[in-house]
Amino acid sequence: MIRRNPMPTLERLWESRTARERHVLLTLALLVGLLLAYGICWQPAQNGIVRLESELPSLRSELDRMHVIAGEIMAAHGRVGSAAVPEGERTRQLQLSLQELGQGKQKLEYRAEGQWTLEWREAPFSTMADWLDLVQHKWHMSVVEAHVERASRPGSVNARLVLRGAE
């Protein structure tokens, strides 16, 4: 079966039409094109916009409710943080965490008002950073004062830190 190119046939068909018929055909083709564009692009987009605008108020109220719940969780987290543990027990926990990292020789003291002083000597900086991350995540403690200087060994530091428990 030999396929013939339809273009010469369409050209002949177009050429056989009068100017008025060509104008009508072009107008109809334009109208069909506009209707297709409206049906395929514009209408679905408009419907989606209307649907999303109708969902927006409920989504905003859900977000507000989530913010309230998150605030309650954060407040509860603060209440059960370090305040629930006596300073002697927290000091023991901190000292054990230092020993687990091989840094038990570091000097840790409880000050007052929920603060601890920790003096690092010749400690690897990466170990100190890892320990501070652990303390922040596990007991919600933060560094309120820090003095850090390079030690004689590469990668080691001497530091004096003041930590405060969650309030």
mmCIF file of C-alpha atoms in Angstrom:
data_model
loop_
_atom_site.group_PDB
_atom_site.id
_atom_site.type_symbol
_atom_site.label_atom_id
_atom_site.label_comp_id
_atom_site.label_asym_id
_atom_site.label_seq_id
_atom_site.Cartn_x
_atom_site.Cartn_y
_atom_site.Cartn_z
ATOM 1 C CA MET A 1 0.000 0.000 0.000
ATOM 2 C CA ILE A 2 1.490 3.297 -1.079
ATOM 3 C CA ARG A 3 0.653 6.324 0.985
ATOM 4 C CA ARG A 4 0.162 9.568 -0.779
ATOM 5 C CA ASN A 5 0.927 12.922 0.682
ATOM 6 C CA PRO A 6 -2.410 14.590 1.586
ATOM 7 C CA MET A 7 -0.997 18.117 1.260
ATOM 8 C CA PRO A 8 -1.505 18.473 -2.498
ATOM 9 C CA THR A 9 -5.091 17.280 -2.055
ATOM 10 C CA LEU A 10 -5.696 19.794 0.743
ATOM 11 C CA GLU A 11 -4.058 22.538 -1.289
ATOM 12 C CA ARG A 12 -6.266 21.746 -4.261
ATOM 13 C CA LEU A 13 -9.311 21.691 -1.967
ATOM 14 C CA TRP A 14 -8.330 25.056 -0.482
ATOM 15 C CA GLU A 15 -7.638 26.588 -3.888
ATOM 16 C CA SER A 16 -10.997 25.425 -5.189
ATOM 17 C CA ARG A 17 -12.798 27.469 -2.499
ATOM 18 C CA THR A 18 -13.945 31.000 -3.101
ATOM 19 C CA ALA A 19 -12.564 33.872 -1.031
ATOM 20 C CA ARG A 20 -15.775 34.015 1.034
ATOM 21 C CA GLU A 21 -15.625 30.261 1.795
ATOM 22 C CA ARG A 22 -11.965 30.582 2.808
ATOM 23 C CA HIS A 23 -12.879 33.427 5.147
ATOM 24 C CA VAL A 24 -15.673 31.355 6.720
ATOM 25 C CA LEU A 25 -13.370 28.318 7.094
ATOM 26 C CA LEU A 26 -10.634 30.423 8.710
ATOM 27 C CA THR A 27 -13.158 31.977 11.071
ATOM 28 C CA LEU A 28 -14.518 28.539 12.023
ATOM 29 C CA ALA A 29 -10.976 27.191 12.522
ATOM 30 C CA LEU A 30 -10.156 30.145 14.785
ATOM 31 C CA LEU A 31 -13.385 29.642 16.737
ATOM 32 C CA VAL A 32 -12.691 25.906 17.176
ATOM 33 C CA GLY A 33 -9.133 26.719 18.286
ATOM 34 C CA LEU A 34 -10.380 29.218 20.858
ATOM 35 C CA LEU A 35 -12.981 26.750 22.170
ATOM 36 C CA LEU A 36 -10.334 24.043 22.476
ATOM 37 C CA ALA A 37 -7.955 26.398 24.294
ATOM 38 C CA TYR A 38 -10.751 27.405 26.666
ATOM 39 C CA GLY A 39 -11.785 23.805 27.319
ATOM 40 C CA ILE A 40 -8.273 22.410 27.702
ATOM 41 C CA CYS A 41 -6.447 25.268 29.458
ATOM 42 C CA TRP A 42 -8.545 28.101 30.775
ATOM 43 C CA GLN A 43 -11.560 26.330 32.300
ATOM 44 C CA PRO A 44 -9.599 23.673 34.269
ATOM 45 C CA ALA A 45 -7.256 26.361 35.586
ATOM 46 C CA GLN A 46 -10.185 28.559 36.627
ATOM 47 C CA ASN A 47 -11.898 25.608 38.337
ATOM 48 C CA GLY A 48 -8.685 24.790 40.194
ATOM 49 C CA ILE A 49 -8.316 28.371 41.384
ATOM 50 C CA VAL A 50 -11.899 28.437 42.678
ATOM 51 C CA ARG A 51 -11.400 25.092 44.468
ATOM 52 C CA LEU A 52 -8.145 26.214 46.083
ATOM 53 C CA GLU A 53 -9.651 29.535 47.166
ATOM 54 C CA SER A 54 -12.511 27.674 48.833
ATOM 55 C CA GLU A 55 -10.052 25.374 50.681
ATOM 56 C CA LEU A 56 -7.784 28.202 51.844
ATOM 57 C CA PRO A 57 -9.760 29.292 54.953
ATOM 58 C CA SER A 58 -9.890 25.749 56.341
ATOM 59 C CA LEU A 59 -6.176 25.256 55.650
ATOM 60 C CA ARG A 60 -5.383 28.510 57.452
ATOM 61 C CA SER A 61 -7.431 27.465 60.474
ATOM 62 C CA GLU A 62 -5.628 24.106 60.499
ATOM 63 C CA LEU A 63 -2.284 25.908 60.404
ATOM 64 C CA ASP A 64 -3.323 28.159 63.304
ATOM 65 C CA ARG A 65 -4.393 25.092 65.288
ATOM 66 C CA MET A 66 -1.042 23.421 64.563
ATOM 67 C CA HIS A 67 0.795 26.524 65.798
ATOM 68 C CA VAL A 68 -1.197 26.421 69.041
ATOM 69 C CA ILE A 69 -0.447 22.721 69.504
ATOM 70 C CA ALA A 70 3.253 23.292 68.740
ATOM 71 C CA GLY A 71 3.331 26.067 71.350
ATOM 72 C CA GLU A 72 1.735 23.780 73.922
ATOM 73 C CA ILE A 73 4.259 21.048 73.134
ATOM 74 C CA MET A 74 7.169 23.462 73.444
ATOM 75 C CA ALA A 75 5.820 24.758 76.748
ATOM 76 C CA ALA A 76 5.371 21.211 78.046
ATOM 77 C CA HIS A 77 8.863 20.294 76.840
ATOM 78 C CA GLY A 78 10.299 23.181 78.831
ATOM 79 C CA ARG A 79 8.452 22.106 81.962
ATOM 80 C CA VAL A 80 9.741 18.543 81.829
ATOM 81 C CA GLY A 81 13.266 19.535 80.780
ATOM 82 C CA SER A 82 15.945 20.236 83.359
ATOM 83 C CA ALA A 83 13.586 21.675 85.983
ATOM 84 C CA ALA A 84 12.251 18.199 86.776
ATOM 85 C CA VAL A 85 15.773 16.863 87.464
ATOM 86 C CA PRO A 86 17.723 18.038 90.555
ATOM 87 C CA GLU A 87 21.045 19.673 89.788
ATOM 88 C CA GLY A 88 23.026 16.804 91.370
ATOM 89 C CA GLU A 89 21.350 14.278 89.108
ATOM 90 C CA ARG A 90 21.819 16.489 86.033
ATOM 91 C CA THR A 91 25.495 16.969 86.950
ATOM 92 C CA ARG A 92 25.862 13.186 87.172
ATOM 93 C CA GLN A 93 24.145 12.744 83.783
ATOM 94 C CA LEU A 94 26.391 15.348 82.173
ATOM 95 C CA GLN A 95 29.523 13.769 83.683
ATOM 96 C CA LEU A 96 28.460 10.324 82.422
ATOM 97 C CA SER A 97 27.900 11.691 78.929
ATOM 98 C CA LEU A 98 31.399 13.185 79.000
ATOM 99 C CA GLN A 99 32.874 9.854 80.120
ATOM 100 C CA GLU A 100 31.066 8.042 77.293
ATOM 101 C CA LEU A 101 32.935 10.289 74.852
ATOM 102 C CA GLY A 102 36.258 9.702 76.623
ATOM 103 C CA GLN A 103 36.253 13.193 78.102
ATOM 104 C CA GLY A 104 35.643 12.323 81.775
ATOM 105 C CA LYS A 105 38.706 14.311 82.889
ATOM 106 C CA GLN A 106 37.054 17.607 81.928
ATOM 107 C CA LYS A 107 36.039 19.799 84.875
ATOM 108 C CA LEU A 108 32.261 20.153 85.325
ATOM 109 C CA GLU A 109 30.724 22.186 88.167
ATOM 110 C CA TYR A 110 27.216 23.290 89.036
ATOM 111 C CA ARG A 111 26.984 27.021 89.542
ATOM 112 C CA ALA A 112 23.718 28.573 90.607
ATOM 113 C CA GLU A 113 20.372 29.204 88.957
ATOM 114 C CA GLY A 114 20.458 26.134 86.719
ATOM 115 C CA GLN A 115 23.892 26.796 85.212
ATOM 116 C CA TRP A 116 26.935 24.561 84.863
ATOM 117 C CA THR A 117 30.533 25.522 84.102
ATOM 118 C CA LEU A 118 32.595 23.144 81.996
ATOM 119 C CA GLU A 119 36.321 23.541 81.362
ATOM 120 C CA TRP A 120 37.745 21.587 78.422
ATOM 121 C CA ARG A 121 41.532 21.089 78.246
ATOM 122 C CA GLU A 122 43.219 19.709 75.136
ATOM 123 C CA ALA A 123 39.888 18.310 73.910
ATOM 124 C CA PRO A 124 39.153 17.562 70.259
ATOM 125 C CA PHE A 125 36.932 20.297 68.903
ATOM 126 C CA SER A 126 34.730 17.807 67.032
ATOM 127 C CA THR A 127 34.105 15.879 70.274
ATOM 128 C CA MET A 128 33.136 19.085 72.052
ATOM 129 C CA ALA A 129 30.759 20.044 69.228
ATOM 130 C CA ASP A 130 29.176 16.569 69.238
ATOM 131 C CA TRP A 131 28.748 16.674 73.019
ATOM 132 C CA LEU A 132 27.135 20.122 72.889
ATOM 133 C CA ASP A 133 24.727 18.870 70.238
ATOM 134 C CA LEU A 134 23.845 15.884 72.446
ATOM 135 C CA VAL A 135 23.288 18.118 75.483
ATOM 136 C CA GLN A 136 21.085 20.479 73.494
ATOM 137 C CA HIS A 137 18.898 17.717 72.073
ATOM 138 C CA LYS A 138 18.754 15.394 75.075
ATOM 139 C CA TRP A 139 18.393 17.874 77.942
ATOM 140 C CA HIS A 140 17.474 21.108 76.114
ATOM 141 C CA MET A 141 20.471 22.917 77.524
ATOM 142 C CA SER A 142 22.193 25.773 75.772
ATOM 143 C CA VAL A 143 25.524 27.569 75.919
ATOM 144 C CA VAL A 144 25.144 31.015 77.457
ATOM 145 C CA GLU A 145 28.830 31.887 77.591
ATOM 146 C CA ALA A 146 31.835 30.446 75.782
ATOM 147 C CA HIS A 147 35.549 31.142 75.653
ATOM 148 C CA VAL A 148 37.336 28.873 73.182
ATOM 149 C CA GLU A 149 40.978 28.978 72.149
ATOM 150 C CA ARG A 150 43.204 26.759 70.068
ATOM 151 C CA ALA A 151 45.229 24.207 72.032
ATOM 152 C CA SER A 152 48.757 23.053 71.259
ATOM 153 C CA ARG A 153 47.626 19.890 69.437
ATOM 154 C CA PRO A 154 46.012 20.378 65.992
ATOM 155 C CA GLY A 155 42.208 20.050 66.145
ATOM 156 C CA SER A 156 42.156 20.470 69.928
ATOM 157 C CA VAL A 157 40.813 23.339 71.988
ATOM 158 C CA ASN A 158 40.809 24.737 75.478
ATOM 159 C CA ALA A 159 37.383 26.054 76.352
ATOM 160 C CA ARG A 160 35.342 27.403 79.224
ATOM 161 C CA LEU A 161 31.594 27.010 78.697
ATOM 162 C CA VAL A 162 28.627 28.032 80.770
ATOM 163 C CA LEU A 163 25.537 25.923 80.126
ATOM 164 C CA ARG A 164 22.005 26.680 81.190
ATOM 165 C CA GLY A 165 19.226 24.141 81.511
ATOM 166 C CA ALA A 166 15.819 24.555 79.881
ATOM 167 C CA GLU A 167 13.450 26.755 81.830
#
